[in-house]
mmCIF file of C-alpha atoms in Angstrom:
data_model
loop_
_atom_site.group_PDB
_atom_site.id
_atom_site.type_symbol
_atom_site.label_atom_id
_atom_site.label_comp_id
_atom_site.label_asym_id
_atom_site.label_seq_id
_atom_site.Cartn_x
_atom_site.Cartn_y
_atom_site.Cartn_z
ATOM 1 C CA UNK A 1 0.000 0.000 0.000
ATOM 2 C CA UNK A 2 3.030 2.301 0.003
ATOM 3 C CA UNK A 3 3.734 1.956 -3.703
ATOM 4 C CA UNK A 4 6.860 1.053 -5.600
ATOM 5 C CA UNK A 5 8.690 4.264 -4.700
ATOM 6 C CA UNK A 6 7.829 3.963 -1.009
ATOM 7 C CA UNK A 7 9.122 0.406 -0.950
ATOM 8 C CA UNK A 8 12.320 1.423 -2.745
ATOM 9 C CA UNK A 9 12.857 4.243 -0.217
ATOM 10 C CA UNK A 10 12.423 1.829 2.709
ATOM 11 C CA UNK A 11 14.919 -0.615 1.190
ATOM 12 C CA UNK A 12 17.452 2.218 0.897
ATOM 13 C CA UNK A 13 16.743 3.610 4.389
ATOM 14 C CA UNK A 14 17.141 0.228 6.050
ATOM 15 C CA UNK A 15 20.123 -0.883 3.969
ATOM 16 C CA UNK A 16 18.595 -4.175 2.817
ATOM 17 C CA UNK A 17 18.019 -5.571 -0.645
ATOM 18 C CA UNK A 18 14.797 -7.584 -0.332
ATOM 19 C CA UNK A 19 11.291 -7.324 1.044
ATOM 20 C CA UNK A 20 11.723 -10.121 3.576
ATOM 21 C CA UNK A 21 14.403 -8.223 5.513
ATOM 22 C CA UNK A 22 12.393 -5.005 5.811
ATOM 23 C CA UNK A 23 10.779 -3.739 8.981
ATOM 24 C CA UNK A 24 7.394 -2.396 7.868
ATOM 25 C CA UNK A 25 4.149 -1.439 9.541
ATOM 26 C CA UNK A 26 1.833 -4.346 10.287
ATOM 27 C CA UNK A 27 -0.518 -3.867 7.335
ATOM 28 C CA UNK A 28 2.225 -3.549 4.717
ATOM 29 C CA UNK A 29 4.419 -6.189 6.329
ATOM 30 C CA UNK A 30 1.738 -8.876 5.920
ATOM 31 C CA UNK A 31 0.897 -7.945 2.330
ATOM 32 C CA UNK A 32 3.254 -10.300 0.487
ATOM 33 C CA UNK A 33 2.560 -13.166 2.896
ATOM 34 C CA UNK A 34 -1.169 -12.868 2.284
ATOM 35 C CA UNK A 35 -0.631 -12.940 -1.475
ATOM 36 C CA UNK A 36 1.549 -16.040 -1.118
ATOM 37 C CA UNK A 37 -1.134 -17.720 1.003
ATOM 38 C CA UNK A 38 -3.845 -16.996 -1.573
ATOM 39 C CA UNK A 39 -1.577 -18.208 -4.393
ATOM 40 C CA UNK A 40 -0.874 -21.454 -2.528
ATOM 41 C CA UNK A 41 -4.575 -22.074 -1.870
ATOM 42 C CA UNK A 42 -5.537 -21.325 -5.483
ATOM 43 C CA UNK A 43 -2.905 -23.750 -6.765
ATOM 44 C CA UNK A 44 -4.395 -26.599 -4.720
ATOM 45 C CA UNK A 45 -7.769 -25.634 -3.213
ATOM 46 C CA UNK A 46 -8.832 -29.168 -2.222
ATOM 47 C CA UNK A 47 -5.677 -29.609 -0.137
ATOM 48 C CA UNK A 48 -6.785 -26.687 2.016
ATOM 49 C CA UNK A 49 -10.461 -27.617 2.268
ATOM 50 C CA UNK A 50 -11.832 -25.435 -0.519
ATOM 51 C CA UNK A 51 -14.329 -27.096 -2.823
ATOM 52 C CA UNK A 52 -16.082 -24.786 -5.238
ATOM 53 C CA UNK A 53 -19.081 -25.653 -7.362
ATOM 54 C CA UNK A 54 -19.790 -23.922 -10.678
ATOM 55 C CA UNK A 55 -22.359 -21.677 -8.982
ATOM 56 C CA UNK A 56 -19.750 -20.397 -6.509
ATOM 57 C CA UNK A 57 -17.705 -18.591 -9.124
ATOM 58 C CA UNK A 58 -18.150 -14.888 -9.837
ATOM 59 C CA UNK A 59 -19.862 -14.108 -13.110
ATOM 60 C CA UNK A 60 -20.149 -10.757 -14.809
ATOM 61 C CA UNK A 61 -23.650 -9.405 -15.230
ATOM 62 C CA UNK A 62 -25.049 -9.245 -18.745
ATOM 63 C CA UNK A 63 -23.751 -6.126 -20.408
ATOM 64 C CA UNK A 64 -23.468 -4.467 -23.769
ATOM 65 C CA UNK A 65 -20.866 -2.034 -25.033
ATOM 66 C CA UNK A 66 -21.347 1.541 -26.142
ATOM 67 C CA UNK A 67 -18.884 3.497 -28.236
ATOM 68 C CA UNK A 68 -18.555 7.032 -26.917
ATOM 69 C CA UNK A 69 -16.894 9.689 -29.059
ATOM 70 C CA UNK A 70 -17.928 12.789 -27.115
ATOM 71 C CA UNK A 71 -17.295 14.078 -23.604
ATOM 72 C CA UNK A 72 -19.396 12.893 -20.670
ATOM 73 C CA UNK A 73 -19.421 15.686 -18.112
ATOM 74 C CA UNK A 74 -21.186 13.720 -15.372
ATOM 75 C CA UNK A 75 -20.788 9.938 -15.218
ATOM 76 C CA UNK A 76 -23.223 9.712 -12.294
ATOM 77 C CA UNK A 77 -25.977 11.286 -14.409
ATOM 78 C CA UNK A 78 -24.865 9.233 -17.428
ATOM 79 C CA UNK A 79 -25.261 5.997 -15.436
ATOM 80 C CA UNK A 80 -28.711 7.037 -14.169
ATOM 81 C CA UNK A 81 -29.814 7.719 -17.742
ATOM 82 C CA UNK A 82 -28.851 4.103 -18.495
ATOM 83 C CA UNK A 83 -30.850 2.802 -15.494
ATOM 84 C CA UNK A 84 -27.767 1.761 -13.579
ATOM 85 C CA UNK A 85 -25.839 3.108 -10.616
ATOM 86 C CA UNK A 86 -22.502 4.858 -10.759
ATOM 87 C CA UNK A 87 -21.122 1.947 -8.719
ATOM 88 C CA UNK A 88 -22.279 -0.530 -11.379
ATOM 89 C CA UNK A 89 -20.773 1.623 -14.126
ATOM 90 C CA UNK A 90 -17.422 1.733 -12.298
ATOM 91 C CA UNK A 91 -17.498 -2.021 -11.602
ATOM 92 C CA UNK A 92 -17.889 -2.738 -15.324
ATOM 93 C CA UNK A 93 -15.376 -0.032 -16.321
ATOM 94 C CA UNK A 94 -12.626 0.193 -13.678
ATOM 95 C CA UNK A 95 -10.530 2.268 -16.060
ATOM 96 C CA UNK A 96 -12.874 5.237 -15.473
ATOM 97 C CA UNK A 97 -10.903 7.246 -12.914
ATOM 98 C CA UNK A 98 -13.047 10.350 -12.438
ATOM 99 C CA UNK A 99 -16.702 11.395 -12.400
ATOM 100 C CA UNK A 100 -16.389 12.694 -15.955
ATOM 101 C CA UNK A 101 -14.905 11.531 -19.247
ATOM 102 C CA UNK A 102 -13.260 14.324 -21.210
ATOM 103 C CA UNK A 103 -12.996 13.930 -24.948
ATOM 104 C CA UNK A 104 -9.638 14.452 -26.566
ATOM 105 C CA UNK A 105 -10.616 13.192 -29.997
ATOM 106 C CA UNK A 106 -10.708 9.516 -29.034
ATOM 107 C CA UNK A 107 -13.464 6.930 -29.028
ATOM 108 C CA UNK A 108 -14.095 4.948 -25.876
ATOM 109 C CA UNK A 109 -15.861 1.640 -25.396
ATOM 110 C CA UNK A 110 -17.940 1.576 -22.212
ATOM 111 C CA UNK A 111 -19.667 -1.479 -20.775
ATOM 112 C CA UNK A 112 -23.242 -0.893 -19.588
ATOM 113 C CA UNK A 113 -25.860 -3.219 -18.118
ATOM 114 C CA UNK A 114 -28.396 -4.730 -20.506
#
């Protein structure tokens, strides 16, 4: 959660060359270990007591795509006009970083609920 630069700075400050030798705050210090635990479980879920049925997996909602070639000044209003929430719009389009979409001469493909 400190970013690449923050991690590099900590390595330099503490005079070590790898993550495992760093002294970090509790949240950041457990980060890599949690990823390794998830990776290990996903590689062999039955070994660790995880049995998933087809219905347990996440599925995307039905959506269609729109090509947008003009600015959208208010994505909240835009989503309401499409009978969806801003949260749903962002879930389908995580690349949208702001509450508007400026147009700089490009076309964008946006996923929207059916």
